[in-house]
């Protein structure tokens, strides 16, 4: 709000306007003038003045009409109006009051009176605005505008009060963090407005559900709500409340003309066991919420200290991962792949290892997903590809039988616009012929939903194939397994996931799945690599199925460069290592 008040003087007489200008010139107001009623109304809209000094006697639209019109306009209804009448014109003043004037002055102006009146009114007006602004700010500071529910800051304040009261009465306080399971999808598919309406409806539903329970509900961000209450029976009260909320949320919601069903997940923390202050309780409820989400959604989960350890470990991992490349802590191990008909090593899979000075050897299953989320998989993946290509070239130059090197690619890498260029540069940098490189993708890469994205991936794979690179689908059978998509993608081979190999030949389902995968691959002219082969029985079964290539501990675990080199040194002239 500007410090200076704006006064709009509406008067048809030039002399009157001039007089006001002179009399108020030293008061520090911004003075604006209008020569008639129409102009006065127009300027009032444009300028939102703090006060209007309005002459009654004007040709055309007179002051009474101007005043009535102001009052009929919601934006100007509160504008203070001082009406200027002839001296002691009682009748005009009565009409002025009826038409909505706030005060009166008479012409000719008395300098002191004019100044005093205007000063009082503008000051009152400014004071009122200040109070309104403060109230508005206080509201915004404590409430969420969309739903009208308390926000995080008010929640924390109330949580502290509730904890203090629970301390005295030796009760527990339950904090239930509730988050919608697929809100992002609704937002993306039906638009943000519908998303907002959905949040409002959920807020209303939650408010109604807890109405008589003594609980409060707040919205702390996005689609996350917190229900908080005091209780002396955690297990019963909290579980019942949690289940009741989840059940009710999943009832159909009508949004515009769509019938929508959403579910929610919930994490629960309890005072004093899981924290003695509001922030800790919220944080721990959030941790439990993440757990409920990863465990399959539409469920609630109580916080346990174990979760905190997991969260802490992850935080440490994230911090350490950032430094992993600059500190040379990554290694590539190589696991041989054996061709079944000949017993020859025909390739190796490059598998990353993280040798951390304190944590020891960290499994890729642990850090790759974190690196993917952090986007670090892009530089890490590039490093693996360059290292693997270089190493393969070194083995070839040393005169060992030429091998193919398989490198794992995560789907995040396929979203990077420079992927093709990076691969070409890794090949050029190492001097490796592209026909000795195989890229392992998971099914998720091929499951792009947008047609554009799909076409991009197909043309990228086609381009990679055209320069001789081979494409394998890794962990086949564990992903979406929509077999029909395979026809559309230019791939060379399928790698049967270890989980199917593990229990053959005893598990008849797995055996049947493997038979089907091999038959499918062969009908599409793809070759098959079986992973995780540990026993002779598994090997025999796979050989009977005419699976082409085998990888697993039965032959060798993944080996460091030195050990892999030793193994290659022991290979016969034609590369045969194993008599099968
Ligand atoms: P994957 O690509 O399916 O690799 C096969 C995993 O199975 C490897 O685990 C390997 O050590 C293990 N394995 C091989 N043979 C056997 C066996 O006979 N028995 C058992 N129990 N396990 C066997 P590892 O090295 O821990 O890698 C795990 C996963 O991490 C890989 O699965 C791959 O998805 C990912 N990964 C590894 N290196 C990279 C990389 O450079 N980039 C990306 N994006 N992912 C990688
Ligand atoms: Mg792999
Ligand atoms: Mg695999």
Coordinates of C-alpha atoms and ligand atoms in Angstrom, one line a residue:
X1 CA 0.0 0.0 0.0
X2 CA 1.4 3.4 -1.0
X3 CA 2.1 5.8 1.8
X4 CA 0.4 8.7 0.0
X5 CA -3.4 8.8 -0.2
X6 CA -5.1 9.5 -3.6
X7 CA -8.0 11.9 -3.6
X8 CA -10.3 12.2 -6.5
X9 CA -12.0 15.5 -6.9
X10 CA -15.2 15.4 -9.0
X11 CA -16.3 19.0 -9.8
X12 CA -17.5 20.7 -12.9
X13 CA -16.2 24.1 -11.9
X14 CA -12.6 24.9 -12.8
X15 CA -12.4 27.4 -10.0
X16 CA -13.5 24.9 -7.4
X17 CA -11.0 22.3 -8.6
X18 CA -8.3 24.9 -8.5
X19 CA -9.2 26.0 -5.0
X20 CA -9.0 22.4 -3.7
X21 CA -5.7 21.9 -5.4
X22 CA -4.2 25.0 -3.8
X23 CA -5.7 24.3 -0.3
X24 CA -4.4 20.7 -0.2
X25 CA -1.2 21.3 -2.1
X26 CA 1.0 21.1 1.0
X27 CA -0.6 18.0 2.5
X28 CA 1.2 15.4 0.4
X29 CA -1.8 13.8 -1.3
X30 CA -2.0 12.7 -4.8
X31 CA -4.8 14.8 -6.3
X32 CA -6.8 13.6 -9.3
X33 CA -9.6 15.5 -11.0
X34 CA -12.7 14.8 -13.0
X35 CA -14.9 17.4 -14.7
X36 CA -18.2 15.5 -14.5
X37 CA -19.9 12.5 -13.1
X38 CA -19.1 10.0 -15.9
X39 CA -15.4 10.9 -15.8
X40 CA -15.5 10.6 -12.0
X41 CA -16.9 7.1 -12.1
X42 CA -14.4 6.1 -14.7
X43 CA -11.4 7.4 -12.8
X44 CA -12.7 5.9 -9.6
X45 CA -12.5 2.5 -11.3
X46 CA -9.1 3.1 -12.8
X47 CA -7.4 4.8 -9.8
X48 CA -9.0 3.1 -6.7
X49 CA -8.6 6.4 -4.8
X50 CA -8.7 6.6 -1.0
X51 CA -11.3 9.3 -1.0
X52 CA -13.7 11.1 -3.4
X53 CA -14.6 14.7 -3.0
X54 CA -17.9 14.9 -4.9
X55 CA -19.7 18.0 -6.0
X56 CA -23.5 17.6 -5.9
X57 CA -24.4 20.3 -8.5
X58 CA -23.1 19.1 -11.8
X59 CA -24.7 19.2 -15.2
X60 CA -25.6 15.7 -16.6
X61 CA -25.0 13.1 -13.9
X62 CA -25.3 14.9 -10.5
X63 CA -23.4 13.9 -7.3
X64 CA -26.3 11.9 -5.9
X65 CA -26.3 9.6 -9.0
X66 CA -22.6 9.3 -9.0
X67 CA -22.7 8.2 -5.3
X68 CA -25.5 5.7 -6.0
X69 CA -23.6 4.1 -8.8
X70 CA -20.5 3.9 -6.7
X71 CA -22.4 2.0 -4.0
X72 CA -23.8 -0.4 -6.6
X73 CA -20.3 -1.4 -7.8
X74 CA -18.9 -4.0 -5.4
X75 CA -15.4 -2.7 -6.0
X76 CA -16.2 0.9 -5.1
X77 CA -19.0 0.4 -2.6
X78 CA -16.6 1.1 0.3
X79 CA -14.9 4.2 -1.2
X80 CA -15.3 7.1 1.3
X81 CA -17.3 9.9 -0.3
X82 CA -17.4 13.5 0.9
X83 CA -20.2 15.3 -0.7
X84 CA -19.9 19.0 -1.4
X85 CA -23.2 20.9 -1.1
X86 CA -24.3 24.5 -0.9
X87 CA -24.0 25.9 2.7
X88 CA -26.8 24.7 4.9
X89 CA -28.7 22.8 2.2
X90 CA -30.4 20.3 4.6
X91 CA -32.4 18.7 1.9
X92 CA -29.4 17.9 -0.2
X93 CA -27.6 16.4 2.8
X94 CA -30.5 14.1 3.4
X95 CA -30.5 13.0 -0.2
X96 CA -26.8 12.6 0.0
X97 CA -27.1 10.3 3.0
X98 CA -29.6 8.2 1.1
X99 CA -27.4 7.9 -1.9
X100 CA -24.5 6.7 0.3
X101 CA -22.3 9.7 1.1
X102 CA -20.1 9.5 4.2
X103 CA -19.6 13.1 5.1
X104 CA -20.5 16.6 3.8
X105 CA -18.7 19.9 3.2
X106 CA -20.0 23.1 1.9
X107 CA -18.7 25.6 -0.6
X108 CA -16.9 27.9 -0.4
X109 CA -14.3 25.8 1.3
X110 CA -12.9 26.6 4.6
X111 CA -9.2 25.8 4.4
X112 CA -8.9 24.4 7.9
X113 CA -12.1 22.4 7.7
X114 CA -11.2 20.9 4.3
X115 CA -7.8 19.8 5.5
X116 CA -9.1 18.3 8.8
X117 CA -11.9 16.4 7.2
X118 CA -9.8 14.9 4.5
X119 CA -7.0 14.1 6.9
X120 CA -9.4 12.2 9.2
X121 CA -11.1 10.2 6.5
X122 CA -8.0 9.2 4.7
X123 CA -6.3 8.2 7.9
X124 CA -9.3 6.1 8.9
X125 CA -9.4 4.6 5.5
X126 CA -5.7 3.7 5.6
X127 CA -6.1 2.2 9.1
X128 CA -8.9 0.0 7.9
X129 CA -6.9 -1.2 5.0
X130 CA -4.0 -2.0 7.2
X131 CA -6.1 -4.1 9.5
X132 CA -7.6 -5.9 6.6
X133 CA -4.2 -6.6 5.1
X134 CA -3.0 -7.9 8.5
X135 CA -6.0 -10.1 8.9
X136 CA -5.4 -11.4 5.4
X137 CA -1.8 -12.0 6.0
X138 CA -2.5 -13.7 9.3
X139 CA -5.0 -16.0 7.5
X140 CA -2.5 -16.8 4.7
X141 CA 0.1 -17.6 7.3
X142 CA -2.0 -20.2 8.9
X143 CA -4.5 -21.6 6.4
X144 CA -4.3 -23.2 3.0
X145 CA -6.3 -21.1 0.6
X146 CA -7.5 -23.9 -1.6
X147 CA -9.2 -26.0 1.1
X148 CA -9.5 -23.6 4.0
X149 CA -7.7 -26.1 6.2
X150 CA -4.9 -25.2 8.6
X151 CA -1.5 -25.3 6.9
X152 CA 1.8 -26.7 8.1
X153 CA 2.6 -23.8 10.3
X154 CA -0.7 -23.7 12.2
X155 CA -0.6 -27.5 12.4
X156 CA 2.8 -27.3 14.1
X157 CA 1.5 -24.8 16.6
X158 CA -1.5 -26.9 17.4
X159 CA 0.6 -30.0 17.6
X160 CA 2.8 -28.4 20.2
X161 CA -0.2 -27.4 22.2
X162 CA -1.7 -30.9 21.9
X163 CA 1.7 -32.5 22.9
X164 CA 1.8 -30.2 26.0
X165 CA -1.7 -31.2 27.0
X166 CA -0.9 -34.9 26.4
X167 CA 2.2 -34.6 28.6
X168 CA 0.0 -33.5 31.5
X169 CA -2.8 -36.0 31.0
X170 CA -0.3 -38.8 30.1
X171 CA -2.0 -39.5 26.8
X172 CA -0.7 -40.2 23.4
X173 CA -0.9 -38.0 20.3
X174 CA -1.3 -39.7 16.9
X175 CA -0.1 -38.0 13.7
X176 CA -1.5 -39.6 10.6
X177 CA 0.1 -38.4 7.3
X178 CA -2.2 -39.2 4.4
X179 CA -1.2 -38.8 0.8
X180 CA -3.3 -39.6 -2.3
X181 CA -1.9 -42.5 -4.4
X182 CA -2.3 -41.3 -7.9
X183 CA -3.0 -37.6 -7.6
X184 CA -0.3 -36.8 -10.2
X185 CA -2.1 -38.9 -12.8
X186 CA -5.4 -37.1 -12.1
X187 CA -3.6 -33.7 -12.3
X188 CA -1.9 -34.6 -15.6
X189 CA -4.8 -36.3 -17.3
X190 CA -7.8 -34.1 -16.1
X191 CA -6.0 -30.9 -15.6
X192 CA -5.0 -28.8 -12.5
X193 CA -8.4 -27.3 -12.0
X194 CA -10.0 -30.8 -11.6
X195 CA -7.0 -31.7 -9.4
X196 CA -7.8 -28.7 -7.2
X197 CA -11.4 -29.6 -7.0
X198 CA -10.5 -33.1 -6.0
X199 CA -8.3 -31.8 -3.2
X200 CA -11.2 -29.6 -2.0
X201 CA -13.6 -32.6 -2.0
X202 CA -11.1 -34.8 -0.1
X203 CA -10.6 -32.0 2.4
X204 CA -14.4 -31.8 2.9
X205 CA -14.6 -35.5 3.2
X206 CA -11.9 -35.7 5.8
X207 CA -13.3 -32.8 7.8
X208 CA -16.7 -34.5 7.9
X209 CA -15.2 -37.8 8.9
X210 CA -13.3 -36.4 11.9
X211 CA -16.0 -33.9 12.9
X212 CA -17.1 -35.6 16.1
X213 CA -13.8 -37.3 17.0
X214 CA -11.9 -34.4 18.4
X215 CA -9.2 -34.8 15.7
X216 CA -8.0 -32.0 13.4
X217 CA -7.1 -32.2 9.8
X218 CA -4.6 -29.9 8.0
X219 CA -3.2 -29.8 4.5
X220 CA 0.6 -29.4 4.6
X221 CA 1.5 -29.6 0.9
X222 CA 0.3 -30.9 -2.4
X223 CA -1.9 -33.8 -1.8
X224 CA -0.7 -34.5 1.7
X225 CA -3.1 -34.1 4.7
X226 CA -2.4 -34.6 8.4
X227 CA -4.9 -35.9 10.9
X228 CA -3.9 -35.4 14.5
X229 CA -5.6 -36.3 17.7
X230 CA -5.0 -37.2 21.4
X231 CA -5.8 -40.8 22.5
X232 CA -5.1 -43.2 25.3
X233 CA -5.5 -46.3 23.1
X234 CA -3.1 -46.1 20.3
X235 CA -3.6 -49.5 18.8
X236 CA -7.4 -49.5 18.7
X237 CA -8.2 -45.8 18.1
X238 CA -5.5 -45.1 15.6
X239 CA -6.0 -48.3 13.6
X240 CA -9.7 -47.7 13.5
X241 CA -9.3 -44.1 12.5
X242 CA -6.7 -44.9 9.8
X243 CA -8.8 -47.7 8.3
X244 CA -12.0 -45.5 8.4
X245 CA -10.2 -42.7 6.6
X246 CA -8.7 -45.0 3.9
X247 CA -12.1 -46.7 3.4
X248 CA -13.9 -43.4 3.0
X249 CA -11.4 -41.8 0.7
X250 CA -11.7 -44.6 -1.7
X251 CA -15.4 -44.0 -2.2
X252 CA -16.2 -42.6 -5.6
X253 CA -15.9 -38.9 -6.1
X254 CA -17.8 -37.0 -8.8
X255 CA -15.6 -34.4 -10.4
X256 CA -17.1 -32.4 -13.3
X257 CA -18.6 -35.3 -15.2
X258 CA -16.0 -37.8 -14.2
X259 CA -16.5 -40.5 -11.5
X260 CA -13.2 -40.9 -9.9
X261 CA -11.9 -43.4 -7.4
X262 CA -8.7 -42.6 -5.6
X263 CA -7.0 -44.4 -2.8
X264 CA -4.6 -43.0 -0.2
X265 CA -1.6 -44.2 1.7
X266 CA -0.9 -43.3 5.3
X267 CA 2.0 -43.2 7.7
X268 CA 1.5 -42.9 11.4
X269 CA 3.7 -41.6 14.2
X270 CA 2.8 -41.4 17.9
X271 CA 3.9 -39.2 20.7
X272 CA 5.9 -39.9 22.8
X273 CA 7.3 -43.1 21.3
X274 CA 8.2 -41.8 17.8
X275 CA 9.1 -38.2 18.8
X276 CA 8.4 -35.6 21.5
X277 CA 8.1 -32.6 19.2
X278 CA 5.9 -31.7 16.3
X279 CA 8.6 -31.6 13.6
X280 CA 10.0 -35.0 14.5
X281 CA 6.5 -36.6 14.6
X282 CA 5.7 -35.1 11.2
X283 CA 9.0 -36.3 9.7
X284 CA 8.5 -39.8 11.1
X285 CA 5.0 -40.0 9.9
X286 CA 6.3 -39.0 6.5
X287 CA 8.9 -41.8 6.6
X288 CA 6.2 -44.3 7.4
X289 CA 4.1 -42.9 4.6
X290 CA 6.9 -43.5 2.1
X291 CA 7.1 -47.0 3.3
X292 CA 3.3 -47.5 3.0
X293 CA 3.6 -46.3 -0.6
X294 CA 6.5 -48.6 -1.5
X295 CA 4.7 -51.5 0.2
X296 CA 1.8 -51.3 -2.3
X297 CA -0.3 -48.2 -1.4
X298 CA -3.9 -48.0 -0.1
X299 CA -2.7 -49.0 3.3
X300 CA -1.4 -47.5 6.5
X301 CA 1.9 -48.1 8.2
X302 CA 3.1 -47.3 11.7
X303 CA 6.5 -45.7 12.0
X304 CA 9.3 -47.9 13.4
X305 CA 12.8 -46.7 14.3
X306 CA 14.1 -49.2 11.7
X307 CA 12.7 -46.9 9.1
X308 CA 14.7 -44.1 10.4
X309 CA 17.8 -46.2 10.0
X310 CA 16.9 -46.9 6.4
X311 CA 16.2 -43.2 5.7
X312 CA 19.5 -42.3 7.3
X313 CA 21.4 -44.9 5.4
X314 CA 19.8 -43.5 2.2
X315 CA 20.8 -40.0 3.1
X316 CA 24.4 -41.1 3.7
X317 CA 24.3 -43.0 0.4
X318 CA 23.0 -39.9 -1.5
X319 CA 25.8 -37.7 -0.1
X320 CA 28.5 -40.2 -0.8
X321 CA 27.2 -41.0 -4.3
X322 CA 27.7 -37.4 -5.3
X323 CA 31.4 -37.8 -4.8
X324 CA 31.7 -41.3 -6.2
X325 CA 33.1 -40.4 -9.7
X326 CA 35.5 -37.8 -8.6
X327 CA 36.9 -40.1 -5.9
X328 CA 37.4 -43.1 -8.2
X329 CA 35.4 -45.4 -6.1
X330 CA 33.7 -47.2 -8.9
X331 CA 34.8 -50.4 -10.5
X332 CA 33.5 -52.6 -13.3
X333 CA 33.4 -56.4 -12.8
X334 CA 32.9 -58.7 -15.7
X335 CA 30.8 -61.9 -15.7
X336 CA 31.4 -64.4 -18.5
X337 CA 28.7 -65.5 -20.9
X338 CA 29.0 -69.0 -22.3
X339 CA 27.6 -70.2 -25.6
X340 CA 25.9 -73.5 -24.8
X341 CA 26.6 -75.5 -28.0
X342 CA 30.4 -74.8 -28.0
X343 CA 31.2 -74.1 -24.3
X344 CA 33.1 -71.0 -25.4
X345 CA 33.1 -67.6 -23.7
X346 CA 31.5 -65.4 -26.2
X347 CA 31.0 -62.3 -24.0
X348 CA 31.0 -60.7 -20.6
X349 CA 28.5 -58.5 -18.8
X350 CA 29.9 -55.3 -17.3
X351 CA 28.5 -55.0 -13.7
X352 CA 29.3 -51.9 -11.7
X353 CA 30.7 -52.1 -8.2
X354 CA 31.1 -49.4 -5.6
X355 CA 34.1 -49.8 -3.4
X356 CA 33.4 -47.3 -0.6
X357 CA 36.3 -46.7 1.9
X358 CA 34.0 -47.1 4.9
X359 CA 30.8 -48.8 3.7
X360 CA 32.7 -51.4 1.9
X361 CA 31.4 -53.0 -1.3
X362 CA 28.0 -51.4 -2.0
X363 CA 25.6 -53.5 -4.1
X364 CA 24.4 -51.9 -7.3
X365 CA 20.9 -53.1 -6.4
X366 CA 21.2 -50.6 -3.6
X367 CA 22.8 -47.6 -5.2
X368 CA 21.7 -47.7 -8.8
X369 CA 18.0 -46.9 -7.9
X370 CA 19.3 -44.0 -5.8
X371 CA 21.6 -42.8 -8.6
X372 CA 18.6 -43.0 -11.0
X373 CA 16.5 -40.8 -8.8
X374 CA 19.2 -38.3 -8.4
X375 CA 19.9 -38.2 -12.1
X376 CA 23.5 -39.3 -11.3
X377 CA 23.0 -42.5 -13.4
X378 CA 23.7 -40.4 -16.5
X379 CA 27.4 -39.7 -15.7
X380 CA 27.8 -43.0 -13.9
X381 CA 26.3 -44.9 -16.8
X382 CA 28.6 -43.0 -19.2
X383 CA 31.6 -43.9 -17.1
X384 CA 30.7 -47.6 -17.1
X385 CA 30.2 -47.7 -20.9
X386 CA 33.5 -46.0 -21.5
X387 CA 35.4 -48.2 -19.1
X388 CA 33.8 -51.4 -20.4
X389 CA 34.5 -50.5 -24.1
X390 CA 38.1 -49.6 -23.3
X391 CA 38.7 -52.8 -21.4
X392 CA 37.1 -55.0 -24.1
X393 CA 39.4 -53.4 -26.7
X394 CA 42.4 -54.0 -24.4
X395 CA 41.5 -57.7 -24.3
X396 CA 41.2 -57.8 -28.0
X397 CA 44.5 -56.2 -28.5
X398 CA 46.1 -58.6 -26.1
X399 CA 45.1 -61.4 -28.6
X400 CA 42.4 -63.0 -26.6
X401 CA 39.4 -64.4 -28.4
X402 CA 37.1 -61.5 -29.4
X403 CA 34.3 -61.0 -26.9
X404 CA 31.2 -59.0 -26.9
X405 CA 30.7 -56.7 -23.9
X406 CA 27.2 -56.2 -22.5
X407 CA 26.5 -52.9 -20.7
X408 CA 23.4 -52.2 -18.6
X409 CA 21.5 -49.1 -19.4
X410 CA 18.8 -47.6 -17.1
X411 CA 15.7 -46.1 -18.5
X412 CA 16.8 -42.7 -17.2
X413 CA 19.7 -42.8 -19.7
X414 CA 17.2 -43.2 -22.5
X415 CA 15.6 -39.9 -21.6
X416 CA 18.9 -38.1 -22.1
X417 CA 19.0 -36.4 -25.5
X418 CA 22.7 -37.0 -25.9
X419 CA 22.6 -40.8 -25.5
X420 CA 23.4 -41.7 -29.1
X421 CA 26.2 -39.2 -29.3
X422 CA 27.7 -40.4 -26.0
X423 CA 27.6 -44.1 -27.2
X424 CA 29.3 -43.2 -30.4
X425 CA 31.9 -41.2 -28.6
X426 CA 32.6 -44.1 -26.1
X427 CA 33.1 -46.4 -29.1
X428 CA 35.3 -44.0 -30.9
X429 CA 37.3 -43.2 -27.8
X430 CA 38.1 -46.9 -27.2
X431 CA 38.4 -47.9 -30.8
X432 CA 36.0 -50.8 -30.1
X433 CA 34.1 -52.1 -33.1
X434 CA 30.4 -51.5 -32.4
X435 CA 29.6 -55.2 -33.2
X436 CA 31.3 -56.1 -30.0
X437 CA 28.9 -53.9 -27.9
X438 CA 25.6 -55.1 -26.5
X439 CA 23.3 -52.8 -24.6
X440 CA 21.0 -54.3 -22.0
X441 CA 17.7 -52.5 -21.5
X442 CA 14.9 -53.3 -19.2
X443 CA 11.3 -53.6 -20.4
X444 CA 10.5 -50.3 -18.8
X445 CA 12.4 -48.5 -21.5
X446 CA 10.1 -49.8 -24.1
X447 CA 7.0 -49.0 -22.3
X448 CA 6.8 -45.3 -23.2
X449 CA 3.2 -44.2 -23.2
X450 CA 3.4 -41.2 -25.5
X451 CA 3.5 -42.0 -29.2
X452 CA 6.2 -39.4 -29.7
X453 CA 8.4 -40.9 -27.0
X454 CA 7.9 -44.4 -28.4
X455 CA 8.9 -43.3 -31.9
X456 CA 12.0 -41.7 -30.5
X457 CA 13.0 -44.8 -28.8
X458 CA 12.3 -47.0 -31.8
X459 CA 14.4 -44.7 -34.1
X460 CA 17.2 -44.5 -31.5
X461 CA 17.3 -48.3 -31.3
X462 CA 17.2 -48.6 -35.1
X463 CA 20.1 -46.2 -35.4
X464 CA 22.1 -48.2 -32.8
X465 CA 21.3 -51.4 -34.6
X466 CA 22.4 -49.9 -37.9
X467 CA 25.9 -49.2 -36.6
X468 CA 26.1 -52.8 -35.4
X469 CA 25.3 -52.5 -31.7
X470 CA 23.2 -55.3 -30.3
X471 CA 20.2 -54.8 -28.1
X472 CA 19.2 -57.2 -25.3
X473 CA 16.1 -57.0 -23.1
X474 CA 17.3 -57.6 -19.5
X475 CA 15.4 -59.2 -16.7
X476 CA 12.8 -60.4 -19.3
X477 CA 9.6 -61.6 -17.8
X478 CA 9.7 -59.5 -14.7
X479 CA 8.4 -56.3 -16.2
X480 CA 5.2 -55.6 -18.1
X481 CA 5.8 -58.7 -20.3
X482 CA 3.5 -57.5 -23.0
X483 CA 4.9 -59.8 -25.6
X484 CA 3.3 -57.9 -28.5
X485 CA 5.5 -54.9 -28.0
X486 CA 8.6 -57.0 -28.8
X487 CA 7.7 -57.1 -32.5
X488 CA 7.9 -53.3 -32.7
X489 CA 11.3 -53.0 -31.2
X490 CA 14.5 -53.8 -33.1
X491 CA 16.1 -56.0 -30.4
X492 CA 18.5 -59.0 -30.8
X493 CA 18.0 -61.0 -27.7
X494 CA 16.1 -61.7 -24.4
X495 CA 17.8 -62.3 -21.1
X496 CA 15.6 -64.6 -19.0
X497 CA 15.5 -63.2 -15.5
X498 CA 17.2 -65.2 -12.7
X499 CA 14.0 -65.5 -10.7
X500 CA 12.6 -67.9 -13.4
X501 CA 15.9 -69.9 -13.6
X502 CA 16.2 -70.2 -9.8
X503 CA 13.8 -73.0 -9.2
X504 CA 13.9 -75.0 -12.3
X505 CA 13.6 -77.8 -13.0
X506 CA 11.5 -78.4 -9.8
X507 CA 9.1 -75.4 -10.2
X508 CA 6.8 -76.4 -13.1
X509 CA 5.4 -72.9 -13.6
X510 CA 8.8 -71.4 -14.0
X511 CA 9.8 -74.2 -16.4
X512 CA 6.7 -73.5 -18.4
X513 CA 7.4 -69.8 -18.5
X514 CA 11.0 -70.4 -19.7
X515 CA 9.8 -72.7 -22.4
X516 CA 7.3 -70.1 -23.6
X517 CA 9.9 -67.3 -23.5
X518 CA 12.4 -69.3 -25.5
X519 CA 9.8 -70.3 -28.1
X520 CA 8.6 -66.7 -28.4
X521 CA 12.2 -65.4 -28.8
X522 CA 13.0 -68.0 -31.5
X523 CA 9.8 -67.2 -33.4
X524 CA 10.9 -63.6 -33.5
X525 CA 14.5 -64.7 -34.4
X526 CA 15.9 -63.5 -31.2
X527 CA 18.5 -65.4 -29.2
X528 CA 18.1 -66.1 -25.5
X529 CA 20.5 -65.6 -22.6
X530 CA 19.7 -67.2 -19.3
X531 CA 20.9 -65.4 -16.2
X532 CA 21.7 -66.8 -12.8
X533 CA 22.5 -70.3 -13.8
X534 CA 23.9 -72.0 -10.7
X535 CA 23.5 -75.8 -11.2
X536 CA 24.0 -78.4 -13.8
X537 CA 20.2 -79.3 -13.7
X538 CA 19.4 -75.7 -14.6
X539 CA 22.0 -75.9 -17.4
X540 CA 20.6 -79.1 -18.8
X541 CA 17.0 -77.9 -18.7
X542 CA 18.1 -74.7 -20.6
X543 CA 20.1 -76.7 -23.1
X544 CA 17.0 -78.9 -23.8
X545 CA 15.1 -75.8 -24.5
X546 CA 17.7 -74.7 -27.0
X547 CA 18.6 -71.6 -25.0
X548 CA 21.7 -70.2 -26.7
X549 CA 23.7 -68.5 -23.9
X550 CA 24.2 -69.0 -20.2
X551 CA 25.5 -66.7 -17.5
X552 CA 25.7 -67.5 -13.8
X553 CA 27.7 -68.7 -10.9
X554 CA 27.8 -72.2 -12.3
X555 CA 30.6 -70.9 -14.5
X556 CA 31.7 -67.8 -12.8
X557 CA 30.7 -65.0 -10.5
X558 CA 31.4 -61.5 -11.8
X559 CA 35.2 -61.0 -11.7
X560 CA 37.4 -58.0 -11.3
X561 CA 39.5 -57.0 -14.4
X562 CA 42.6 -58.9 -13.2
X563 CA 40.7 -62.1 -12.6
X564 CA 38.8 -61.9 -15.8
X565 CA 42.1 -61.4 -17.6
X566 CA 43.5 -64.5 -15.9
X567 CA 40.4 -66.5 -17.0
X568 CA 41.0 -65.4 -20.6
X569 CA 44.6 -66.4 -20.4
X570 CA 43.4 -70.0 -19.5
X571 CA 41.0 -70.2 -22.4
X572 CA 42.0 -72.5 -25.3
X573 CA 42.9 -71.2 -28.7
X574 CA 39.3 -71.2 -29.9
X575 CA 38.1 -69.7 -26.7
X576 CA 36.7 -72.9 -25.3
X577 CA 36.8 -72.9 -21.6
X578 CA 34.2 -75.3 -20.6
X579 CA 33.5 -78.8 -21.8
X580 CA 29.7 -79.1 -21.7
Ligands
LIG1 P1 21.4 -57.6 -14.0 O1 21.8 -56.8 -15.1 O2 20.2 -58.5 -14.1 O3 22.7 -58.4 -13.6 C1 22.7 -59.7 -13.2 C2 22.9 -59.8 -11.7 O4 22.8 -61.1 -11.3 C3 24.2 -59.3 -11.2 O5 24.0 -58.7 -9.9 C4 25.0 -60.6 -11.1 O6 26.1 -60.5 -10.2 C5 23.9 -61.5 -10.5 N1 24.2 -62.9 -10.9 C6 24.8 -63.3 -12.0 N2 24.8 -64.7 -11.9 C7 24.2 -65.1 -10.8 C8 24.0 -66.3 -10.2 O7 24.3 -67.4 -10.7 N3 23.3 -66.4 -9.0 C9 23.0 -65.2 -8.4 N4 22.4 -65.3 -7.2 N5 23.2 -64.0 -8.9 C10 23.8 -63.9 -10.1 P2 24.7 -57.4 -9.5 O8 26.1 -57.3 -10.1 O9 24.5 -57.2 -8.1 O10 23.8 -56.3 -10.3 C11 22.5 -56.1 -10.0 C12 21.8 -55.2 -10.9 O11 22.3 -53.9 -10.9 C13 22.0 -55.7 -12.4 O12 21.1 -56.7 -12.7 C14 21.7 -54.4 -13.1 O13 20.3 -54.3 -13.3 C15 22.2 -53.3 -12.2 N6 23.5 -52.9 -12.7 C16 24.7 -53.4 -12.5 N7 25.6 -52.6 -13.2 C17 25.0 -51.6 -13.8 C18 25.4 -50.5 -14.6 O14 26.5 -50.3 -15.0 N8 24.4 -49.7 -15.0 C19 23.1 -49.9 -14.7 N9 22.1 -49.0 -15.1 N10 22.7 -50.9 -13.9 C20 23.6 -51.8 -13.5
LIG2 MG1 22.1 -56.9 -17.0
LIG3 MG1 19.2 -59.2 -15.5

